[in-house]
Amino acid sequence: MSHTKTPAAAPKVGFVSLGCPKNLVDSERILTELRNEGYQVVPTYDDAEVVIVNTCGFIDSAVQESLEAIGEALNENGKVIVTGCLGAKENQIREVHPKVLEISGPHSYEQVISHVHHYVPKPAHDPFTSLVPAQGVKLTPKHYAYLKISEGCNHRCTFCIIPSMRGDLDSRPIGSVLDEAKRLVEAGVKELLVISQDTSAYGADVKQRTGFWNGQPVKTSMVSLCEQLASLGVWVRLHYVYPYPHVDDVIPLMAEGKILPYLDIPLQHASPKILKLMKRPGAVERTLERIKQWRAICPELTLRSTFIVGFPGETEDDFQMLLDFLSEARLDRVGCFQYSPVEGATANALPDQVPDAVKEDRFHRFMALQQRISAERLQEKIGRTVRVLIDEVDDEGAIGRSMADAPEIDGSVYLNGETSVKVGDVVQVLIEHADEYDLWGSRVS
């Protein structure tokens, strides 16, 4: 008679992740740790022994969405642990949902894990039955991944509360960032999206200290990081790059094809007065001059930015300056937000708040101009052959992204009828048609 003990079923933890890519990376870390310890992570509420909700608290609509997600988890399951940005405002959560078990703020992985241990004891771990891949658990598709290089931010923009939630800049050691990147590439990732609150400040907090990777000394700086990532042979895309002078140094790397010719620079406005009120760098002429220089060095460069309209004190003249800047800069990709007061932001106390109807009107005028510019920029691509990374394939064809398109925020390239490619393939595509955001084309061998 056999005495082999049947292994107990692994306890189940439900998981909900809201908000930005930086939050997604936090979620991936928590999930990897839970899986390492032998927990099973499930996408449903009903059979989970506890549910973790990773919240966003950046703007009012995100707070609302987070509170609703917590409420839904409480209704469906009853046992809820809350973490993430909104967790920094415990009282606000307890007021609406007093029954939440535990609350912690952003990137508090250890706290979340110990809360789980408290309510759902750690399973007896069998390393042979619950192997976690070396790259950890990913929430993005297999062929691209976010690489978070630092936490926090040293800026004190008046519209933002991220430093009060996530603290000052805290750069990860360059060796551990590069180790993670290498593991991801070995697991099949074809595109690394470099993210942080302020990517160009990477290493400033440790005075660009020299670290080590693969036995070689490497400086902790954005440029050194890009040079090393380039050696991995995949697409490398930079997000949230504050326009410091040393950003000029990554443009030649783009021109040489080492990293993608793509820069995501949140400029926020073009009126010197409004930029000063926002506590942002304000030399607009200098910005236009640099954009011209960057394009001269790297003609393929795609520029993405975000702007805020209706900031307190913004007059029609200030707004006109922003429209003039757009017309001149001809950025490829632009996001626009209407200013909304975020609890705890110093801009809330500024005089001359802009009426909602005016914000709405400016938002539509801004978007109409930018759509025209985006459409013209995309028309210029017709007849060109571009490299495309395939994201989806079905019976009707394939959908991918060119080097100019970041996932989920930019456009797509549609290959109607192309079914012989696989997700993660990089193919050459002749562009035949364009609208304001997307391209259509056919594969060329």
Coordinates of C-alpha atoms in Angstrom, one line a residue:
M1 CA 0.0 0.0 0.0
S2 CA 1.4 3.3 -1.0
H3 CA 1.9 6.1 1.6
T4 CA 2.5 8.9 -1.0
K5 CA 0.9 12.0 0.4
T6 CA -1.3 13.9 -2.0
P7 CA -0.1 17.5 -2.2
A8 CA -2.6 20.0 -0.8
A9 CA -4.1 22.3 -3.4
A10 CA -2.2 25.6 -3.5
P11 CA -4.1 28.5 -1.8
K12 CA -5.6 30.9 -4.3
V13 CA -5.1 34.7 -4.4
G14 CA -7.1 36.9 -6.6
F15 CA -5.4 39.9 -8.2
V16 CA -6.6 43.2 -9.8
S17 CA -4.1 45.7 -11.3
L18 CA -5.1 49.2 -12.2
G19 CA -3.2 52.3 -13.4
C20 CA 0.0 52.9 -15.3
P21 CA 2.9 50.7 -16.5
K22 CA 4.8 51.5 -13.3
N23 CA 2.0 50.0 -11.3
L24 CA 2.0 47.0 -13.6
V25 CA 5.6 46.3 -12.8
D26 CA 4.8 46.5 -9.1
S27 CA 2.0 43.9 -9.7
E28 CA 4.4 41.6 -11.6
R29 CA 6.8 41.7 -8.6
I30 CA 4.1 40.8 -6.1
L31 CA 2.8 38.0 -8.4
T32 CA 6.3 36.6 -8.9
E33 CA 6.9 36.5 -5.1
L34 CA 3.5 34.8 -4.5
R35 CA 4.1 32.3 -7.2
N36 CA 7.6 31.6 -5.8
E37 CA 6.1 30.9 -2.4
G38 CA 3.6 28.4 -4.0
Y39 CA 0.4 30.4 -4.0
Q40 CA -1.9 30.1 -7.0
V41 CA -2.9 33.4 -8.6
V42 CA -6.4 33.4 -10.0
P43 CA -8.2 35.9 -12.2
T44 CA -11.6 35.4 -10.5
Y45 CA -13.0 36.5 -7.1
D46 CA -15.2 33.6 -6.2
D47 CA -12.7 30.9 -5.5
A48 CA -9.9 33.2 -4.1
E49 CA -9.1 33.1 -0.4
V50 CA -8.1 36.8 -0.5
V51 CA -8.1 39.4 -3.3
I52 CA -5.3 42.0 -3.8
V53 CA -6.3 45.3 -5.5
N54 CA -3.3 47.3 -6.8
T55 CA -4.7 50.8 -7.1
C56 CA -4.0 54.1 -8.9
G57 CA -4.5 57.5 -7.3
F58 CA -3.0 59.9 -9.7
I59 CA -6.2 61.8 -10.9
D60 CA -9.7 61.9 -9.6
S61 CA -11.1 59.5 -12.3
A62 CA -8.4 56.9 -11.3
V63 CA -9.3 57.3 -7.6
Q64 CA -12.9 56.6 -8.5
E65 CA -12.0 53.6 -10.6
S66 CA -9.8 52.2 -7.8
L67 CA -12.6 52.7 -5.2
E68 CA -15.1 50.9 -7.5
A69 CA -12.7 48.0 -8.0
I70 CA -12.2 47.7 -4.2
G71 CA -16.0 47.8 -3.8
E72 CA -16.5 45.1 -6.4
A73 CA -13.9 42.8 -4.8
L74 CA -15.5 43.3 -1.4
N75 CA -18.9 42.4 -2.8
E76 CA -17.8 39.4 -4.7
N77 CA -15.3 38.0 -2.2
G78 CA -15.3 39.9 1.0
K79 CA -11.6 39.6 1.9
V80 CA -9.6 42.4 0.3
I81 CA -6.0 43.7 0.7
V82 CA -5.3 47.1 -1.0
T83 CA -1.9 48.4 -2.2
G84 CA -0.6 50.9 -4.8
C85 CA -0.8 54.7 -5.1
L86 CA -4.2 55.2 -3.6
G87 CA -3.0 53.1 -0.6
A88 CA -1.0 56.2 0.4
K89 CA -4.4 57.8 1.3
E90 CA -5.6 55.1 3.8
N91 CA -8.3 57.4 5.4
Q92 CA -9.9 58.0 2.0
I93 CA -10.2 54.3 1.4
R94 CA -11.5 53.4 4.9
E95 CA -14.1 56.1 4.7
V96 CA -15.7 54.4 1.7
H97 CA -14.7 50.8 2.4
P98 CA -14.2 50.2 6.2
K99 CA -14.1 46.4 5.7
V100 CA -10.8 46.3 3.8
L101 CA -8.4 44.0 5.6
E102 CA -5.1 45.8 5.1
I103 CA -3.8 48.9 3.1
S104 CA -0.3 49.7 2.0
G105 CA 1.2 52.3 -0.4
P106 CA 3.0 52.0 -3.7
H107 CA 6.0 49.6 -4.2
S108 CA 5.6 48.0 -0.7
Y109 CA 6.0 44.5 -2.0
E110 CA 7.1 43.0 1.4
Q111 CA 4.2 44.5 3.2
V112 CA 1.7 43.1 0.7
I113 CA 3.3 39.6 0.9
S114 CA 3.2 39.6 4.8
H115 CA -0.4 40.7 4.7
V116 CA -1.2 37.7 2.5
H117 CA 0.7 35.4 4.9
H118 CA -1.4 36.7 7.8
Y119 CA -4.8 35.9 6.2
V120 CA -3.8 32.9 4.0
P121 CA -0.8 31.0 5.6
K122 CA 2.1 30.2 3.3
P123 CA 1.7 26.8 1.5
A124 CA 4.2 24.0 2.1
H125 CA 6.4 24.8 -0.9
D126 CA 7.4 22.1 -3.4
P127 CA 10.0 23.7 -5.7
F128 CA 9.5 20.9 -8.3
T129 CA 5.8 21.5 -8.8
S130 CA 5.7 25.3 -8.7
L131 CA 8.6 26.5 -10.8
V132 CA 8.4 30.1 -11.7
P133 CA 10.2 31.2 -14.9
A134 CA 13.5 33.1 -14.3
Q135 CA 12.0 36.3 -15.7
G136 CA 9.2 36.2 -13.2
V137 CA 5.5 36.5 -13.8
K138 CA 4.6 39.0 -16.5
L139 CA 1.3 40.7 -17.1
T140 CA 2.2 42.0 -20.6
P141 CA 2.2 39.7 -23.7
K142 CA 5.3 37.5 -24.1
H143 CA 7.0 39.6 -26.7
Y144 CA 7.3 43.0 -24.8
A145 CA 8.0 44.0 -21.2
Y146 CA 8.3 47.1 -19.1
L147 CA 11.7 47.6 -17.5
K148 CA 11.4 49.9 -14.4
I149 CA 14.8 51.5 -13.6
S150 CA 13.9 53.7 -10.6
E151 CA 11.2 54.8 -8.2
G152 CA 10.1 58.2 -7.2
C153 CA 11.0 61.7 -8.5
N154 CA 13.0 64.8 -7.4
H155 CA 10.8 67.3 -9.2
R156 CA 8.0 69.2 -7.4
C157 CA 5.7 69.9 -10.3
T158 CA 2.7 71.8 -8.8
F159 CA 0.1 69.6 -10.5
C160 CA 1.6 66.3 -9.3
I161 CA 1.6 64.3 -6.1
I162 CA 3.8 61.4 -7.1
P163 CA 6.8 62.4 -4.9
S164 CA 4.4 62.4 -1.9
M165 CA 3.3 58.9 -2.8
R166 CA 6.4 57.3 -4.2
G167 CA 9.1 59.5 -2.6
D168 CA 12.3 61.0 -4.1
L169 CA 14.3 59.4 -6.9
D170 CA 15.7 56.0 -6.0
S171 CA 17.6 54.4 -8.9
R172 CA 18.0 50.7 -9.1
P173 CA 21.6 49.3 -9.3
I174 CA 22.5 49.2 -12.9
G175 CA 23.7 45.6 -12.7
S176 CA 20.3 44.4 -11.4
V177 CA 18.4 46.4 -14.1
L178 CA 20.6 44.8 -16.8
D179 CA 20.3 41.3 -15.3
E180 CA 16.5 41.6 -15.4
A181 CA 16.7 42.9 -19.1
K182 CA 18.8 39.9 -20.1
R183 CA 16.5 37.4 -18.4
L184 CA 13.5 39.0 -20.2
V185 CA 15.3 38.8 -23.6
E186 CA 16.3 35.2 -22.9
A187 CA 12.6 34.4 -22.2
G188 CA 11.6 35.7 -25.7
V189 CA 10.9 39.4 -25.1
K190 CA 11.5 41.4 -28.4
E191 CA 10.9 44.9 -27.0
L192 CA 12.0 46.5 -23.7
L193 CA 10.1 49.6 -22.6
V194 CA 12.2 51.6 -20.2
I195 CA 10.0 53.4 -17.6
S196 CA 10.3 55.3 -14.3
Q197 CA 8.9 58.6 -13.1
D198 CA 11.9 60.4 -14.6
T199 CA 14.0 58.2 -16.9
S200 CA 16.6 60.9 -17.7
A201 CA 17.4 61.4 -14.0
Y202 CA 18.5 57.7 -13.7
G203 CA 21.6 57.6 -11.5
A204 CA 21.5 61.2 -10.4
D205 CA 20.7 60.2 -6.8
V206 CA 23.9 58.0 -6.6
K207 CA 26.0 60.6 -8.6
Q208 CA 26.2 58.2 -11.6
R209 CA 28.1 55.7 -9.4
T210 CA 30.0 53.0 -11.3
G211 CA 28.4 49.5 -11.0
F212 CA 29.3 46.2 -12.6
W213 CA 27.7 44.0 -15.1
N214 CA 29.2 40.9 -16.9
G215 CA 32.4 41.7 -15.1
Q216 CA 32.7 45.2 -16.7
P217 CA 32.4 48.6 -15.0
V218 CA 29.2 50.4 -16.1
K219 CA 28.1 53.9 -15.0
T220 CA 24.7 54.3 -13.5
S221 CA 23.3 56.8 -16.1
M222 CA 20.7 56.8 -18.8
V223 CA 23.3 56.9 -21.6
S224 CA 25.3 53.9 -20.2
L225 CA 22.1 52.0 -19.6
C226 CA 21.0 52.5 -23.2
E227 CA 24.4 51.5 -24.6
Q228 CA 24.3 48.2 -22.6
L229 CA 20.6 47.5 -23.4
A230 CA 21.6 48.0 -27.1
S231 CA 23.9 45.0 -26.8
L232 CA 20.9 42.7 -26.1
G233 CA 19.7 42.9 -29.7
V234 CA 16.0 43.9 -29.1
W235 CA 14.0 47.0 -29.5
V236 CA 14.6 49.5 -26.6
R237 CA 12.1 52.3 -26.1
L238 CA 12.5 55.2 -23.7
H239 CA 9.5 56.6 -21.8
Y240 CA 9.0 59.6 -19.5
V241 CA 12.3 61.4 -20.4
Y242 CA 12.6 64.8 -18.7
P243 CA 14.3 67.2 -21.2
Y244 CA 17.7 67.6 -19.4
P245 CA 20.7 68.6 -21.5
H246 CA 22.2 65.1 -21.5
V247 CA 19.1 63.8 -23.4
D248 CA 21.1 65.1 -26.4
D249 CA 23.6 62.2 -25.8
V250 CA 21.1 59.4 -26.6
I251 CA 20.1 60.8 -30.0
P252 CA 23.3 59.5 -31.7
L253 CA 22.5 56.0 -30.3
M254 CA 19.1 56.3 -32.0
A255 CA 20.7 57.4 -35.2
E256 CA 23.0 54.4 -35.1
G257 CA 20.1 52.0 -34.7
K258 CA 21.2 51.0 -31.2
I259 CA 17.9 52.0 -29.5
L260 CA 14.6 52.9 -31.1
P261 CA 14.4 56.4 -32.5
Y262 CA 11.6 57.3 -30.1
L263 CA 11.5 59.8 -27.3
D264 CA 8.6 60.3 -24.9
I265 CA 9.1 63.7 -23.3
P266 CA 6.3 65.2 -21.2
L267 CA 6.6 68.9 -22.0
Q268 CA 3.2 69.9 -20.4
H269 CA 3.0 73.4 -21.9
A270 CA 4.7 76.1 -24.0
S271 CA 3.9 79.3 -22.2
P272 CA 6.9 80.4 -20.0
K273 CA 4.4 81.8 -17.4
I274 CA 2.4 78.6 -17.1
L275 CA 5.6 76.4 -17.1
K276 CA 6.9 78.5 -14.2
L277 CA 3.6 78.1 -12.3
M278 CA 3.9 74.3 -13.0
K279 CA 7.6 74.4 -11.8
R280 CA 8.7 72.9 -15.1
P281 CA 11.7 74.0 -17.3
G282 CA 10.5 76.9 -19.4
A283 CA 12.8 77.8 -22.4
V284 CA 10.4 77.1 -25.3
E285 CA 12.7 78.5 -27.9
R286 CA 15.5 76.2 -26.6
T287 CA 13.1 73.2 -26.8
L288 CA 12.3 74.0 -30.5
E289 CA 16.0 74.4 -31.2
R290 CA 16.8 71.1 -29.7
I291 CA 14.0 69.3 -31.5
K292 CA 15.4 70.7 -34.8
Q293 CA 18.9 69.4 -33.8
W294 CA 17.7 66.0 -32.8
R295 CA 15.9 65.6 -36.1
A296 CA 19.0 66.7 -38.0
I297 CA 21.0 63.9 -36.3
C298 CA 18.2 61.3 -36.4
P299 CA 15.6 62.0 -39.1
E300 CA 13.7 58.9 -38.2
L301 CA 13.0 60.2 -34.7
T302 CA 9.5 59.9 -33.4
L303 CA 8.5 62.4 -30.6
R304 CA 5.7 61.8 -28.2
S305 CA 4.6 64.3 -25.5
T306 CA 1.8 65.2 -23.1
F307 CA 0.3 68.6 -22.4
I308 CA -2.1 70.0 -19.8
V309 CA -4.7 72.6 -20.9
G310 CA -6.7 74.8 -18.5
F311 CA -4.0 75.0 -15.9
P312 CA -4.8 77.7 -13.3
G313 CA -3.8 81.1 -14.7
E314 CA -3.9 80.0 -18.4
T315 CA -5.2 82.8 -20.5
E316 CA -6.2 82.7 -24.1
D317 CA -2.7 84.1 -25.0
D318 CA -1.0 81.3 -23.1
F319 CA -3.1 78.8 -24.8
Q320 CA -2.3 80.4 -28.2
M321 CA 1.4 80.0 -27.4
L322 CA 0.8 76.3 -26.9
L323 CA -1.0 76.0 -30.3
D324 CA 1.8 77.9 -32.0
F325 CA 4.4 75.6 -30.4
L326 CA 2.4 72.5 -31.7
S327 CA 2.3 73.9 -35.2
E328 CA 6.1 74.6 -35.1
A329 CA 7.3 71.4 -33.3
R330 CA 5.1 69.0 -35.4
L331 CA 5.3 66.3 -32.8
D332 CA 4.3 62.8 -33.9
R333 CA 2.3 61.7 -30.9
V334 CA 0.6 63.9 -28.4
G335 CA -1.6 63.3 -25.3
C336 CA -3.6 66.1 -23.8
F337 CA -5.3 66.3 -20.4
Q338 CA -7.6 69.0 -19.0
Y339 CA -6.2 70.2 -15.7
S340 CA -8.1 68.6 -12.8
P341 CA -7.3 69.4 -9.2
V342 CA -5.6 66.4 -7.5
E343 CA -6.0 66.2 -3.8
G344 CA -2.7 67.3 -2.2
A345 CA -1.3 69.1 -5.3
T346 CA -0.1 72.6 -4.6
A347 CA -1.6 73.9 -7.9
N348 CA -5.0 73.6 -6.3
A349 CA -4.3 76.8 -4.3
L350 CA -3.3 78.9 -7.3
P351 CA -5.5 81.8 -8.3
D352 CA -7.4 82.2 -11.6
Q353 CA -8.7 78.6 -11.9
V354 CA -10.0 78.1 -15.5
P355 CA -13.8 77.3 -15.9
D356 CA -14.6 73.8 -17.0
A357 CA -16.3 75.0 -20.2
V358 CA -13.1 76.9 -21.2
K359 CA -11.0 73.8 -20.5
E360 CA -13.2 71.6 -22.6
D361 CA -13.2 74.1 -25.5
R362 CA -9.3 74.4 -25.4
F363 CA -9.0 70.6 -25.2
H364 CA -11.0 70.2 -28.4
R365 CA -9.1 73.0 -30.2
F366 CA -5.8 71.4 -29.2
M367 CA -6.8 67.9 -30.3
A368 CA -8.2 69.2 -33.6
L369 CA -4.8 70.8 -34.4
Q370 CA -2.8 67.9 -33.3
Q371 CA -4.9 65.3 -35.2
R372 CA -4.2 67.3 -38.4
I373 CA -0.4 67.3 -37.6
S374 CA -0.4 63.6 -36.8
A375 CA -2.3 62.8 -39.9
E376 CA 0.2 64.8 -42.0
R377 CA 3.1 63.1 -40.3
L378 CA 1.6 59.7 -41.0
Q379 CA 0.9 60.6 -44.7
E380 CA 4.6 61.1 -45.1
K381 CA 5.1 57.4 -44.4
I382 CA 3.1 56.2 -47.4
G383 CA 5.4 54.5 -49.8
R384 CA 8.0 53.8 -47.2
T385 CA 9.1 50.4 -45.9
V386 CA 9.1 50.2 -42.1
R387 CA 10.0 47.5 -39.6
V388 CA 6.9 46.2 -37.7
L389 CA 6.7 44.1 -34.5
I390 CA 3.6 41.8 -34.7
D391 CA 1.2 42.0 -31.7
E392 CA -1.8 40.0 -32.9
V393 CA -2.7 37.6 -35.6
D394 CA -6.2 36.3 -36.5
D395 CA -8.2 35.1 -39.5
E396 CA -8.4 38.6 -40.9
G397 CA -4.7 39.4 -40.8
A398 CA -2.1 40.8 -38.5
I399 CA -1.8 43.9 -36.3
G400 CA 1.6 45.3 -35.3
R401 CA 3.5 48.4 -34.3
S402 CA 6.3 50.2 -36.1
M403 CA 9.3 51.6 -34.2
A404 CA 7.2 54.8 -33.9
D405 CA 4.5 53.1 -31.8
A406 CA 4.5 52.2 -28.2
P407 CA 1.9 49.6 -27.1
E408 CA -1.5 50.9 -25.9
I409 CA -0.8 54.6 -26.3
D410 CA 0.2 55.0 -29.9
G411 CA -1.1 53.8 -33.2
S412 CA -1.0 50.4 -34.9
V413 CA 0.0 49.0 -38.3
Y414 CA -2.6 46.8 -40.0
L415 CA -1.7 44.0 -42.4
N416 CA -5.0 42.9 -43.8
G417 CA -5.0 39.3 -45.0
E418 CA -1.5 38.6 -43.6
T419 CA -1.8 35.4 -41.6
S420 CA 1.6 33.7 -42.2
V421 CA 3.3 35.7 -39.4
K422 CA 3.5 35.0 -35.7
V423 CA 3.2 37.3 -32.6
G424 CA 6.6 38.6 -31.8
D425 CA 7.9 38.5 -35.4
V426 CA 9.6 41.6 -36.8
V427 CA 8.7 42.0 -40.5
Q428 CA 9.2 44.6 -43.2
V429 CA 6.0 46.4 -44.3
L430 CA 5.3 48.7 -47.2
I431 CA 3.0 51.4 -46.0
E432 CA 0.0 52.0 -48.4
H433 CA -2.5 54.0 -46.3
A434 CA -2.8 56.2 -43.2
D435 CA -5.3 58.1 -41.1
E436 CA -4.8 60.3 -38.0
Y437 CA -3.4 57.5 -35.8
D438 CA -2.8 54.2 -37.7
L439 CA -1.1 52.8 -40.8
W440 CA -2.1 50.0 -43.3
G441 CA 0.4 48.1 -45.4
S442 CA 1.6 44.8 -46.8
R443 CA 4.5 42.6 -46.0
V444 CA 7.6 42.7 -48.2
S445 CA 10.1 39.9 -48.1

